Coordinates of C-alpha atoms in Angstrom, one line a residue:
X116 CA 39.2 -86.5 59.3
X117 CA 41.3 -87.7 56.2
X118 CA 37.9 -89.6 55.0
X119 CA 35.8 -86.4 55.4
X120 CA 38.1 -84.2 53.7
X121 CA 37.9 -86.7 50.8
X122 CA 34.6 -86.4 50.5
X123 CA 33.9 -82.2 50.7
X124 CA 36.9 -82.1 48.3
X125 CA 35.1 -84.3 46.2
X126 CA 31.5 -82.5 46.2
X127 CA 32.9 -79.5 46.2
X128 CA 33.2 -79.3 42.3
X129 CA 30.3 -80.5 41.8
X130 CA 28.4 -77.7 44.1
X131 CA 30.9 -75.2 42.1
X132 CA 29.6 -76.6 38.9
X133 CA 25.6 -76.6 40.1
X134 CA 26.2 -72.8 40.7
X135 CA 27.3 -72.0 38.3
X136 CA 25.0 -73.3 36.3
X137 CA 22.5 -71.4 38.1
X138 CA 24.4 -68.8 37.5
X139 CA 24.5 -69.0 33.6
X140 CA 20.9 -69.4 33.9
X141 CA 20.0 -66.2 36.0
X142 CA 21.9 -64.8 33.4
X143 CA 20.0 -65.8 30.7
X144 CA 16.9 -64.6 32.5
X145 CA 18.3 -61.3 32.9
X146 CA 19.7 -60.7 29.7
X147 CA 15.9 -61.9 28.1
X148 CA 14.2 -59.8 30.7
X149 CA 16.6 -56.3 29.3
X150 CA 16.3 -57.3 25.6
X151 CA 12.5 -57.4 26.0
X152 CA 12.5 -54.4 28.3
X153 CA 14.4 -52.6 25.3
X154 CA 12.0 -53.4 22.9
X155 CA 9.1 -51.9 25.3
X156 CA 11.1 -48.5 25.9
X157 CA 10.4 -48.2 21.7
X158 CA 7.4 -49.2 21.1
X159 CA 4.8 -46.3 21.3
X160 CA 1.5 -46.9 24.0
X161 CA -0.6 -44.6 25.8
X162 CA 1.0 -45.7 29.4
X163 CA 4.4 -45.1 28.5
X164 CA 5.2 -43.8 32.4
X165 CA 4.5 -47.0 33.8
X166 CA 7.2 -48.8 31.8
X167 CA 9.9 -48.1 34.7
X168 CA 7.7 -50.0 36.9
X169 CA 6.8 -52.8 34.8
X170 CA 7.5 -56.6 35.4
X171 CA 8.9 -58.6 32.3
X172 CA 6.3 -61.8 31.8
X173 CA 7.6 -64.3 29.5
X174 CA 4.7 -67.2 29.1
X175 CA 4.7 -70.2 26.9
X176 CA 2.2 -71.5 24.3
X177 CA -0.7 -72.0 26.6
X178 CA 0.2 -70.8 29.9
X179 CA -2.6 -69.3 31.6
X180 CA -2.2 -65.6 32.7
X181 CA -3.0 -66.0 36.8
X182 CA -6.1 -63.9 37.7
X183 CA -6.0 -64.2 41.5
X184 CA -4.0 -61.0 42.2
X185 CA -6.9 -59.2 43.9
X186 CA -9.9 -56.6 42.6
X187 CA -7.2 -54.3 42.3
X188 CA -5.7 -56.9 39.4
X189 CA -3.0 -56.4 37.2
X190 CA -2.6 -54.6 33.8
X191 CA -0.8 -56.2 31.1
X192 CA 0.7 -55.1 27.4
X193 CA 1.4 -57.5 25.1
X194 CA 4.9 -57.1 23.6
X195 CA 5.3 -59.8 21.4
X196 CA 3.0 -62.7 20.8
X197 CA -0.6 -63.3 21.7
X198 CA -3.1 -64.0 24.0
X199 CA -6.7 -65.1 24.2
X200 CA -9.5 -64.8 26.9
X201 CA -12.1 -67.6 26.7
X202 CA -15.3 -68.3 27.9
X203 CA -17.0 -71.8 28.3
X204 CA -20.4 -71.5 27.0
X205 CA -23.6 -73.0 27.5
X206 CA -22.7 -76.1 25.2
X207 CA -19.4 -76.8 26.5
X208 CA -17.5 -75.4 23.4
X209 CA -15.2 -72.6 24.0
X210 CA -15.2 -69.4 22.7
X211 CA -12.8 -66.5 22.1
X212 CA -14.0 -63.2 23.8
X213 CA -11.1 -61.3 23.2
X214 CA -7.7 -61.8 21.5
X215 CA -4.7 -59.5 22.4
X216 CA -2.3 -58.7 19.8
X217 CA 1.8 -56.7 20.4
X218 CA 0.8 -53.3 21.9
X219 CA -2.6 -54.3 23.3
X220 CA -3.4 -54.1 26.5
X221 CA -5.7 -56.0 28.7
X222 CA -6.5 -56.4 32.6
X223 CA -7.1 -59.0 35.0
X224 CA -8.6 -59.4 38.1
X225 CA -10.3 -62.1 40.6
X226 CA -13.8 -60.8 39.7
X227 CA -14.1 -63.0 36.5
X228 CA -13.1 -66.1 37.7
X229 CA -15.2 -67.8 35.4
X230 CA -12.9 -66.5 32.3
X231 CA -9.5 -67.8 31.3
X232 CA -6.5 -65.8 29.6
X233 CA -4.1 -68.2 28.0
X234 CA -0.9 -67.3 26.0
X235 CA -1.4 -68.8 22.7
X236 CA 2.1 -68.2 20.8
X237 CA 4.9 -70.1 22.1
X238 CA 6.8 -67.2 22.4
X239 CA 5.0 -64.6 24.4
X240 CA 6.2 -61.6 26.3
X241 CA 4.0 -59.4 28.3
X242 CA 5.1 -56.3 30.3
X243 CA 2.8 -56.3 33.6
X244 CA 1.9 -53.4 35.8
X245 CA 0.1 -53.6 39.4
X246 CA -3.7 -52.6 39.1
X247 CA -3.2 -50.3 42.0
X248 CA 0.1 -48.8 41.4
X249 CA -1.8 -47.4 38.1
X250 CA -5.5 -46.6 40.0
X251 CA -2.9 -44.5 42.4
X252 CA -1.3 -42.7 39.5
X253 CA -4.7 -42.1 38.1
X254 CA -6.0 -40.6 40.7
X255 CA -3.1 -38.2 41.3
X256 CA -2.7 -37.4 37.5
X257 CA -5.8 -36.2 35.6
X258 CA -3.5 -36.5 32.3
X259 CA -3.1 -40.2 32.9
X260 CA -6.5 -40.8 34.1
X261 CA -7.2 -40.1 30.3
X262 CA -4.8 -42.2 28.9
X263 CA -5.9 -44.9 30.9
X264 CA -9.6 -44.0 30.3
X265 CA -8.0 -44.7 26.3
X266 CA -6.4 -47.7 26.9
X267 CA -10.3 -49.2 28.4
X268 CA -11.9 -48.1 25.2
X269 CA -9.2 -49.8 23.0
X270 CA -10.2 -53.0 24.5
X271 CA -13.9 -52.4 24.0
X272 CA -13.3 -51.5 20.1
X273 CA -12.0 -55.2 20.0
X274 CA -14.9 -56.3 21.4
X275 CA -16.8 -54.1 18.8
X276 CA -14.7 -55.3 16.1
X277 CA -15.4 -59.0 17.3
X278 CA -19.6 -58.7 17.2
X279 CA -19.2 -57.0 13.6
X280 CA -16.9 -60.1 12.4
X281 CA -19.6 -62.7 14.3
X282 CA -22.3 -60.9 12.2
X283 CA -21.7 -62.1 9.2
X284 CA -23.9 -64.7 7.3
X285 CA -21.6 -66.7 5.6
X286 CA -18.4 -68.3 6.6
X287 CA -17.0 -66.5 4.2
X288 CA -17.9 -63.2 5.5
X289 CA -16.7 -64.2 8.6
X290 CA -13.4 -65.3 7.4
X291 CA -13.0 -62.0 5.3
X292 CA -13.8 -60.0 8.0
X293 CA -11.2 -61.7 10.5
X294 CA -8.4 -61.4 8.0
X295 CA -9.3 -57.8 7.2
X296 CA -9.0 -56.9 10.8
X297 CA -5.5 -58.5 11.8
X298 CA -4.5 -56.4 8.3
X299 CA -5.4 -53.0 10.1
X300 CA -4.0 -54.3 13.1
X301 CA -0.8 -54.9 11.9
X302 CA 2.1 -53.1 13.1
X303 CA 4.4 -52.8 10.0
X304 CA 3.3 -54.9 7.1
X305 CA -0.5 -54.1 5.2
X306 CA -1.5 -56.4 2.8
X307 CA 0.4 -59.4 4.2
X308 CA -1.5 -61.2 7.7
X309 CA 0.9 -62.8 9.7
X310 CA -1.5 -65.1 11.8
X311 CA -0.9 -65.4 15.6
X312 CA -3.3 -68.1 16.1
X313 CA -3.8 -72.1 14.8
X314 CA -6.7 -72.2 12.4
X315 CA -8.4 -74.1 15.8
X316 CA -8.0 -70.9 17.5
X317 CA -10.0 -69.1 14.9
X318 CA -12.8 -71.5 14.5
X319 CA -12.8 -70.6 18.4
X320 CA -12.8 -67.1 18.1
X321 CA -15.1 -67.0 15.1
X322 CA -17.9 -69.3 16.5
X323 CA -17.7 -72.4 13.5
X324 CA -16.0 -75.7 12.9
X325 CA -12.5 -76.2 12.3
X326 CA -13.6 -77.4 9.1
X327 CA -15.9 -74.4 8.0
X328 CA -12.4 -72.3 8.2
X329 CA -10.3 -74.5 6.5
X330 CA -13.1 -74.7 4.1
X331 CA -13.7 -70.7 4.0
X332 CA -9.6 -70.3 3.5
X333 CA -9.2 -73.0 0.9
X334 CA -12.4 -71.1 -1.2
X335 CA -11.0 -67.8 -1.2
X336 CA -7.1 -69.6 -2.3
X337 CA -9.2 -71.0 -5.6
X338 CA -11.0 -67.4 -5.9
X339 CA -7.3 -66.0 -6.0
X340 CA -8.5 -63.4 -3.3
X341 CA -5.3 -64.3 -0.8
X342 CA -2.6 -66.7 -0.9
X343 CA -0.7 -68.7 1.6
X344 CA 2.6 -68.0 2.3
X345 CA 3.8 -70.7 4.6
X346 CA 1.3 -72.3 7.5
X347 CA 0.9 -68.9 8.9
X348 CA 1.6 -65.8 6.7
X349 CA -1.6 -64.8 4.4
X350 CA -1.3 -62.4 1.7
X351 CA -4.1 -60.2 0.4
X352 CA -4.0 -60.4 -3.5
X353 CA -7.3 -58.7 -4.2
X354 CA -8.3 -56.6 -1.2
X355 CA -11.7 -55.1 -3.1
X356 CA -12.6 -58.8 -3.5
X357 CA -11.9 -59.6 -0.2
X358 CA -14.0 -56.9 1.1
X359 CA -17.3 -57.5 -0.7
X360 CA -16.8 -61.1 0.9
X361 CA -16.4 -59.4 4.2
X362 CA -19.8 -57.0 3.6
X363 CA -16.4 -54.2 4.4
X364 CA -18.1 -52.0 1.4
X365 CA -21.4 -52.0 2.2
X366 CA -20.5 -51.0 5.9
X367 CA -18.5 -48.5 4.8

C-alpha cells in the first residue's frame, strides 16, 4: 500500500510536468494559428467570405500539400511563403508547372495524382477551405460563383505568364523575364525581388541547368542591370535594360 503510494506520488510530477508541456505546446499552436488568421482577415482576396471557415495550414520547407481529399478537393491561399506544383517529365527531370506566391490561390484534388505540390519556403502558411463547402456556396450565390470563376483565371494567367517566360531564346531572356514577373507580383516593394525560391528551384521552373542561371544572374550583376542584396533579395538597377533582355518592350 505504502510501496504503491510511493510510486504514484512519485510519477505523479512527472505526468503533471508531461501535461503541461503539452499544454504550452497547444498553446503555441493556437497562438500561431490566431496570428496567422489575423494576418488573413487583412489581406485583400476575392474569397474573402470563406475566411471564417478556413483551416490554418502551417507546412515546412518541402512538405508536400496532401492531394487525396476527394474530387471535391480542397482550395488553398497562400499567406506567407511559397509553393510549387511539379511534374516529372519524359526525361526524369522535374519541372515547375506552377509556383504560388502570398495571396495566390490554388486547388487540389485526387484527379492529378500524377502532380506534386510541395511547400518550398521553410516557413509556409496556407489558409485551406473544403472544395465542396465552396462548390455549395457557389451554387447558392451567383456573386460568389464570379469571384470564384476569378480566382480560376488568376491561376491560368500564371500559367500564361509561365509559357511567355519559357519562350525566350536566350537564358538571359528567360532570366529577365522571371525577375520581371516576381517584380509585378510583388505585394509592397517594386524594384526590389525578394526571391522565394533556391536558384535550383528556378532552373526547375525555368526549364535550364543550375548552371545556365547562375550563369544568366552573374551576366546581368557585371552588366549592372540588378544587384544582389544578400542570397535572396535582387534589386533592379536598370529596369529598361532589363526589359530589352527580357523581349518586355517588344511585347509590349
Amino acid at each position: 500500500m505504502g510501496d504503491g503510494f510511493t510510486l504514484w506520488n512519485g510519477l505523479f510530477p512527472t505526468m503533471q510536468r508531461g501535461s503541461r508541456k503539452k499544454d504550452a505546446v497547444m498553446k503555441e499552436k493556437t497562438h500561431a494559428a490566431d496570428y496567422y488568421r489575423r494576418i488573413l482577415s487583412v489581406q485583400p482576396h476575392s474569397l474573402k467570405r470563406l475566411d471564417p471557415f478556413a483551416a490554418i495550414v502551417k507546412c515546412h520547407r518541402g512538405q508536400e500539400i496532401s492531394n487525396d481529399s476527394g474530387p471535391a478537393g480542397h482550395w488553398y491561399y497562400v499567406i506567407v511563403g511559397a509553393v510549387r506544383r511539379c511534374s516529372i517529365r519524359s526525361d526524369g527531370r522535374r519541372q515547375i508547372v506552377d509556383l504560388m506566391l502570398p495571396r495566390d490561390f490554388f486547388f487540389v484534388s485526387d484527379n492529378r495524382r500524377e502532380e506534386t505540390i510541395e511547400a518550398i519556403a521553410e516557413e509556409t502558411v496556407l489558409a485551406s477551405y473544403p472544395g465542396g463547402r465552396v462548390e455549395l456556396l457557389a451554387e447558392r450565390d451567383p456573386q460568389f460563383a464570379r469571384e470564384l470563376r476569378e480566382v480560376a483565371f488568376q491561376s491560368l494567367t500564371r500559367s500564361q505568364e509561365q509559357l511567355l517566360i519559357l519562350g525566350g531564346v536566350t537564358a538571359l531572356e528567360k532570366v529577365g523575364s522571371f525577375l520581371l514577373s516576381l517584380d509585378g507580383r510583388a505585394l509592397e516593394t517594386r524594384g526590389q525581388v525578394e526571391l522565394p525560391v533556391t536558384r535550383y528551384d528556378i532552373a526547375e521552373y525555368l526549364a535550364v541547368s543550375v548552371e545556365t542561371v547562375c550563369r544568366a544572374i552573374t551576366d546581368l550583376q557585371h552588366r549592372g542591370v540588378i544587384a544582389l542584396a544578400g542570397k535572396r533579395t535582387v534589386k533592379i538597377l536598370n529596369r529598361g535594360a532589363l526589359e530589352d533582355r527580357a523581349g518586355a518592350r517588344q511585347a509590349a
